[in-house]
Amino acid sequence: AQRVTQPEKLLSVFKGAPVELKCNYSYSGSPELFWYVQYSRQRLQLLLRHISRESIKGFTADLNKGETSFHLKKPFAQVEDSAMYYCALNNNAGNMLTFGGGTRLMVKP
Amino acid sequence: DAGVIQSPRHEVTEMGQEVTLRCKPISGHNSLFWYRQTMMRGLELLIYFNNNVPIDDSGMPEDRFSAKMPNASFSTLKIQPSEPRDSAVYFCASTPSGQGFSPLHFGNGTRLTVT
């Protein structure tokens, strides 16, 4: 069975500090992983996917198959990064995503 | 494009009442998903339709929950009878399938409170 775990429900940092939102997964096949973000009063939307290996809004995430992790990182957090972040796994059966429990990031000025 | 449209935005009902949540996917998207969001469990997939056919409903909590997609532009999630533990935000999402990768497009959600 596939599972996505985000161990932190809340992460609070000051502006300019580095931030790392943890995500671990369990899946027997070759996973495709994503980070989705929900800003206040906005819809949940895709932030980035591991296949594209790109940086979005300064965020990056590297898939580590050895550690089964897909942590989301940003070297200098901004206040506008405050949001709910969900890690998600696609088991390649259509577009069915399994989401983690979510981490609320609060960036204080 | 208005995106995925869900109604109502908020629903408050008493225990035992029937609740119907509605979703209009983005035109041309043939995959539709219902998710439930709670503080304790995060986002849980309830059911997934492809071309109006339910593909996976293993996430539906119990028989009190049912979902339909009578046509490509409309889906409902019904809870009967509702219970306080059903209180959550229910999201609908859609995506085109069979065209390579496309992210899920979420609606604004329906916040359900069962008293």
mmCIF file of C-alpha atoms in Angstrom:
data_model
loop_
_atom_site.group_PDB
_atom_site.id
_atom_site.type_symbol
_atom_site.label_atom_id
_atom_site.label_comp_id
_atom_site.label_asym_id
_atom_site.label_seq_id
_atom_site.Cartn_x
_atom_site.Cartn_y
_atom_site.Cartn_z
ATOM 1 C CA ALA A 1 0.000 0.000 0.000
ATOM 2 C CA GLN A 2 1.195 3.510 -0.692
ATOM 3 C CA ARG A 3 1.481 6.085 2.025
ATOM 4 C CA VAL A 4 2.713 9.652 2.324
ATOM 5 C CA THR A 5 3.826 11.006 5.677
ATOM 6 C CA GLN A 6 4.412 14.625 6.592
ATOM 7 C CA PRO A 7 5.632 14.506 10.192
ATOM 8 C CA GLU A 8 5.159 18.192 10.975
ATOM 9 C CA LYS A 9 1.676 19.656 11.121
ATOM 10 C CA LEU A 10 3.026 23.142 11.749
ATOM 11 C CA LEU A 11 6.331 24.758 10.896
ATOM 12 C CA SER A 12 7.017 28.304 12.018
ATOM 13 C CA VAL A 13 10.079 30.278 10.899
ATOM 14 C CA PHE A 14 11.146 33.881 10.601
ATOM 15 C CA LYS A 15 11.484 35.659 7.294
ATOM 16 C CA GLY A 16 14.825 34.940 5.669
ATOM 17 C CA ALA A 17 15.373 31.671 7.504
ATOM 18 C CA PRO A 18 15.820 28.398 5.607
ATOM 19 C CA VAL A 19 12.844 26.113 5.558
ATOM 20 C CA GLU A 20 12.485 22.387 4.965
ATOM 21 C CA LEU A 21 9.120 20.659 4.875
ATOM 22 C CA LYS A 22 9.567 16.939 5.307
ATOM 23 C CA CYS A 23 7.838 14.276 3.260
ATOM 24 C CA ASN A 24 8.401 10.532 3.374
ATOM 25 C CA TYR A 25 6.625 7.964 1.280
ATOM 26 C CA SER A 26 6.179 4.241 1.050
ATOM 27 C CA TYR A 27 5.497 2.706 -2.324
ATOM 28 C CA SER A 28 6.743 -0.483 -3.897
ATOM 29 C CA GLY A 29 6.940 0.799 -7.452
ATOM 30 C CA SER A 30 8.518 3.817 -9.098
ATOM 31 C CA PRO A 31 6.737 6.817 -7.634
ATOM 32 C CA GLU A 32 5.958 10.205 -9.048
ATOM 33 C CA LEU A 33 5.925 12.854 -6.347
ATOM 34 C CA PHE A 34 4.443 16.315 -6.095
ATOM 35 C CA TRP A 35 4.074 19.239 -3.770
ATOM 36 C CA TYR A 36 0.738 21.062 -3.731
ATOM 37 C CA VAL A 37 0.170 24.368 -1.936
ATOM 38 C CA GLN A 38 -2.919 26.111 -0.613
ATOM 39 C CA TYR A 39 -2.533 29.809 0.123
ATOM 40 C CA SER A 40 -5.064 31.546 2.324
ATOM 41 C CA ARG A 41 -8.435 31.871 0.554
ATOM 42 C CA GLN A 42 -7.073 30.240 -2.598
ATOM 43 C CA ARG A 43 -7.499 26.838 -4.192
ATOM 44 C CA LEU A 44 -5.115 23.979 -3.701
ATOM 45 C CA GLN A 45 -2.673 24.088 -6.624
ATOM 46 C CA LEU A 46 0.389 22.304 -7.901
ATOM 47 C CA LEU A 47 3.695 23.774 -6.720
ATOM 48 C CA LEU A 48 6.178 21.368 -8.269
ATOM 49 C CA ARG A 49 6.750 17.778 -9.363
ATOM 50 C CA HIS A 50 9.925 15.795 -8.982
ATOM 51 C CA ILE A 51 10.184 14.870 -12.651
ATOM 52 C CA SER A 52 10.518 18.468 -13.764
ATOM 53 C CA ARG A 53 13.408 19.108 -11.359
ATOM 54 C CA GLU A 54 12.730 22.829 -11.429
ATOM 55 C CA SER A 55 12.652 25.541 -8.811
ATOM 56 C CA ILE A 56 9.292 27.217 -8.294
ATOM 57 C CA LYS A 57 9.053 30.378 -6.173
ATOM 58 C CA GLY A 58 12.498 29.500 -4.841
ATOM 59 C CA PHE A 59 11.369 26.053 -3.674
ATOM 60 C CA THR A 60 13.106 22.836 -4.699
ATOM 61 C CA ALA A 61 12.522 19.216 -3.824
ATOM 62 C CA ASP A 62 14.761 16.249 -4.551
ATOM 63 C CA LEU A 63 13.521 12.709 -4.671
ATOM 64 C CA ASN A 64 15.728 10.499 -2.499
ATOM 65 C CA LYS A 65 14.793 6.913 -3.250
ATOM 66 C CA GLY A 66 17.233 5.539 -0.668
ATOM 67 C CA GLU A 67 15.556 7.475 2.112
ATOM 68 C CA THR A 68 12.132 7.433 0.411
ATOM 69 C CA SER A 69 11.882 11.163 0.944
ATOM 70 C CA PHE A 70 10.848 14.204 -1.064
ATOM 71 C CA HIS A 71 11.546 17.125 1.243
ATOM 72 C CA LEU A 72 10.624 20.636 0.115
ATOM 73 C CA LYS A 73 13.286 23.273 0.697
ATOM 74 C CA LYS A 74 13.772 26.990 0.354
ATOM 75 C CA PRO A 75 16.916 28.779 1.499
ATOM 76 C CA PHE A 76 15.261 32.066 2.476
ATOM 77 C CA ALA A 77 11.598 31.949 3.440
ATOM 78 C CA GLN A 78 9.297 34.870 2.655
ATOM 79 C CA VAL A 79 6.146 35.926 4.488
ATOM 80 C CA GLU A 80 4.104 35.209 1.366
ATOM 81 C CA ASP A 81 5.220 31.560 1.516
ATOM 82 C CA SER A 82 2.886 31.069 4.466
ATOM 83 C CA ALA A 83 0.425 28.405 3.366
ATOM 84 C CA MET A 84 -0.610 24.793 3.716
ATOM 85 C CA TYR A 85 1.708 22.411 1.863
ATOM 86 C CA TYR A 86 0.770 18.894 0.820
ATOM 87 C CA CYS A 87 3.127 16.234 -0.460
ATOM 88 C CA ALA A 88 1.475 13.790 -2.873
ATOM 89 C CA LEU A 89 2.324 10.538 -4.602
ATOM 90 C CA ASN A 90 1.008 9.268 -7.926
ATOM 91 C CA ASN A 91 0.977 5.508 -8.210
ATOM 92 C CA ASN A 92 0.869 5.835 -11.995
ATOM 93 C CA ALA A 93 -2.656 4.359 -12.078
ATOM 94 C CA GLY A 94 -4.211 7.265 -13.843
ATOM 95 C CA ASN A 95 -3.934 10.538 -11.977
ATOM 96 C CA MET A 96 -4.851 9.153 -8.570
ATOM 97 C CA LEU A 97 -2.895 11.053 -5.941
ATOM 98 C CA THR A 98 -2.311 10.014 -2.359
ATOM 99 C CA PHE A 99 -1.725 13.065 -0.176
ATOM 100 C CA GLY A 100 0.130 13.456 3.065
ATOM 101 C CA GLY A 101 -1.470 15.053 6.082
ATOM 102 C CA GLY A 102 -0.175 18.491 5.186
ATOM 103 C CA THR A 103 2.163 20.954 6.890
ATOM 104 C CA ARG A 104 1.140 24.495 7.686
ATOM 105 C CA LEU A 105 4.077 26.846 7.123
ATOM 106 C CA MET A 106 4.004 30.154 8.952
ATOM 107 C CA VAL A 107 6.670 32.688 8.051
ATOM 108 C CA LYS A 108 6.823 35.510 10.551
ATOM 109 C CA PRO A 109 8.076 38.961 9.528
ATOM 110 C CA ASP B 1 -12.373 29.599 -17.292
ATOM 111 C CA ALA B 2 -14.061 29.530 -13.892
ATOM 112 C CA GLY B 3 -12.236 26.389 -12.894
ATOM 113 C CA VAL B 4 -13.828 23.599 -10.910
ATOM 114 C CA ILE B 5 -17.033 24.869 -9.349
ATOM 115 C CA GLN B 6 -18.359 23.477 -6.093
ATOM 116 C CA SER B 7 -21.569 24.273 -4.282
ATOM 117 C CA PRO B 8 -22.482 25.153 -1.686
ATOM 118 C CA ARG B 9 -19.423 26.837 -0.192
ATOM 119 C CA HIS B 10 -20.686 26.221 3.317
ATOM 120 C CA GLU B 11 -23.249 23.765 4.608
ATOM 121 C CA VAL B 12 -24.471 23.496 8.176
ATOM 122 C CA THR B 13 -26.876 20.717 8.944
ATOM 123 C CA GLU B 14 -28.133 18.664 11.826
ATOM 124 C CA MET B 15 -27.164 15.112 12.500
ATOM 125 C CA GLY B 16 -29.354 12.690 10.596
ATOM 126 C CA GLN B 17 -30.087 15.010 7.705
ATOM 127 C CA GLU B 18 -29.178 14.277 4.107
ATOM 128 C CA VAL B 19 -26.420 16.404 2.596
ATOM 129 C CA THR B 20 -25.662 16.766 -1.115
ATOM 130 C CA LEU B 21 -22.477 18.393 -2.358
ATOM 131 C CA ARG B 22 -22.147 19.381 -5.995
ATOM 132 C CA CYS B 23 -19.264 19.711 -8.417
ATOM 133 C CA LYS B 24 -18.879 20.967 -11.959
ATOM 134 C CA PRO B 25 -15.492 19.965 -13.413
ATOM 135 C CA ILE B 26 -13.568 21.959 -15.955
ATOM 136 C CA SER B 27 -14.970 21.404 -19.421
ATOM 137 C CA GLY B 28 -13.016 18.715 -21.250
ATOM 138 C CA HIS B 29 -11.634 17.138 -18.097
ATOM 139 C CA ASN B 30 -12.683 13.519 -17.973
ATOM 140 C CA SER B 31 -11.290 12.541 -14.580
ATOM 141 C CA LEU B 32 -12.983 13.729 -11.402
ATOM 142 C CA PHE B 33 -11.990 13.210 -7.802
ATOM 143 C CA TRP B 34 -13.687 13.825 -4.448
ATOM 144 C CA TYR B 35 -11.393 14.474 -1.487
ATOM 145 C CA ARG B 36 -12.123 15.121 2.179
ATOM 146 C CA GLN B 37 -9.866 17.380 4.241
ATOM 147 C CA THR B 38 -9.689 17.203 8.024
ATOM 148 C CA MET B 39 -7.145 18.381 10.566
ATOM 149 C CA MET B 40 -6.476 14.853 11.740
ATOM 150 C CA ARG B 41 -6.215 13.057 8.411
ATOM 151 C CA GLY B 42 -5.311 15.740 5.900
ATOM 152 C CA LEU B 43 -6.566 15.109 2.350
ATOM 153 C CA GLU B 44 -8.199 11.726 1.793
ATOM 154 C CA LEU B 45 -9.336 10.486 -1.609
ATOM 155 C CA LEU B 46 -12.937 9.345 -1.400
ATOM 156 C CA ILE B 47 -13.756 8.378 -4.979
ATOM 157 C CA TYR B 48 -12.395 8.772 -8.488
ATOM 158 C CA PHE B 49 -14.372 8.861 -11.755
ATOM 159 C CA ASN B 50 -13.026 8.488 -15.268
ATOM 160 C CA ASN B 51 -15.366 9.236 -18.174
ATOM 161 C CA ASN B 52 -18.268 9.368 -15.688
ATOM 162 C CA VAL B 53 -17.559 5.839 -14.428
ATOM 163 C CA PRO B 54 -16.471 5.266 -10.806
ATOM 164 C CA ILE B 55 -13.020 3.706 -10.946
ATOM 165 C CA ASP B 56 -12.022 3.543 -7.304
ATOM 166 C CA ASP B 57 -14.381 4.159 -4.384
ATOM 167 C CA SER B 58 -12.284 2.398 -1.775
ATOM 168 C CA GLY B 59 -11.898 5.666 0.113
ATOM 169 C CA MET B 60 -15.605 6.126 0.711
ATOM 170 C CA PRO B 61 -15.902 5.798 4.482
ATOM 171 C CA GLU B 62 -19.121 3.796 4.683
ATOM 172 C CA ASP B 63 -22.453 3.174 3.061
ATOM 173 C CA ARG B 64 -23.766 6.523 4.206
ATOM 174 C CA PHE B 65 -21.614 8.078 1.493
ATOM 175 C CA SER B 66 -22.483 7.824 -2.178
ATOM 176 C CA ALA B 67 -21.299 9.642 -5.286
ATOM 177 C CA LYS B 68 -22.651 9.925 -8.798
ATOM 178 C CA MET B 69 -21.552 11.427 -12.060
ATOM 179 C CA PRO B 70 -24.560 11.393 -14.375
ATOM 180 C CA ASN B 71 -22.740 13.306 -17.097
ATOM 181 C CA ALA B 72 -19.384 14.830 -17.912
ATOM 182 C CA SER B 73 -20.215 18.181 -16.373
ATOM 183 C CA PHE B 74 -21.729 17.291 -13.010
ATOM 184 C CA SER B 75 -21.060 15.138 -9.979
ATOM 185 C CA THR B 76 -22.640 14.833 -6.556
ATOM 186 C CA LEU B 77 -21.457 13.492 -3.234
ATOM 187 C CA LYS B 78 -24.265 12.564 -0.892
ATOM 188 C CA ILE B 79 -24.163 11.743 2.797
ATOM 189 C CA GLN B 80 -27.247 10.177 4.311
ATOM 190 C CA PRO B 81 -27.693 10.272 7.206
ATOM 191 C CA SER B 82 -25.025 12.777 8.154
ATOM 192 C CA GLU B 83 -23.084 12.551 11.425
ATOM 193 C CA PRO B 84 -20.954 15.097 13.315
ATOM 194 C CA ARG B 85 -17.772 13.200 12.393
ATOM 195 C CA ASP B 86 -18.504 13.958 8.739
ATOM 196 C CA SER B 87 -17.678 17.608 9.402
ATOM 197 C CA ALA B 88 -14.822 18.503 7.059
ATOM 198 C CA VAL B 89 -13.979 20.386 3.895
ATOM 199 C CA TYR B 90 -14.871 18.393 0.809
ATOM 200 C CA PHE B 91 -12.914 19.109 -2.350
ATOM 201 C CA CYS B 92 -13.652 18.172 -5.906
ATOM 202 C CA ALA B 93 -10.835 18.098 -8.448
ATOM 203 C CA SER B 94 -10.643 17.359 -12.150
ATOM 204 C CA THR B 95 -7.987 16.686 -14.729
ATOM 205 C CA PRO B 96 -7.821 15.561 -18.336
ATOM 206 C CA SER B 97 -6.525 12.023 -18.644
ATOM 207 C CA GLY B 98 -4.704 10.241 -21.416
ATOM 208 C CA GLN B 99 -2.829 13.361 -22.474
ATOM 209 C CA GLY B 100 0.343 13.034 -20.494
ATOM 210 C CA PHE B 101 0.774 14.792 -17.206
ATOM 211 C CA SER B 102 -1.758 17.346 -16.046
ATOM 212 C CA PRO B 103 -2.063 18.612 -12.493
ATOM 213 C CA LEU B 104 -5.240 18.250 -10.517
ATOM 214 C CA HIS B 105 -7.429 21.354 -10.635
ATOM 215 C CA PHE B 106 -9.230 21.799 -7.351
ATOM 216 C CA GLY B 107 -12.440 23.578 -6.537
ATOM 217 C CA ASN B 108 -12.796 25.938 -3.595
ATOM 218 C CA GLY B 109 -14.281 23.200 -1.474
ATOM 219 C CA THR B 110 -17.465 22.841 0.558
ATOM 220 C CA ARG B 111 -17.112 23.296 4.300
ATOM 221 C CA LEU B 112 -19.582 20.921 5.929
ATOM 222 C CA THR B 113 -20.563 21.243 9.565
ATOM 223 C CA VAL B 114 -22.848 18.619 11.061
ATOM 224 C CA THR B 115 -24.181 19.510 14.497
#
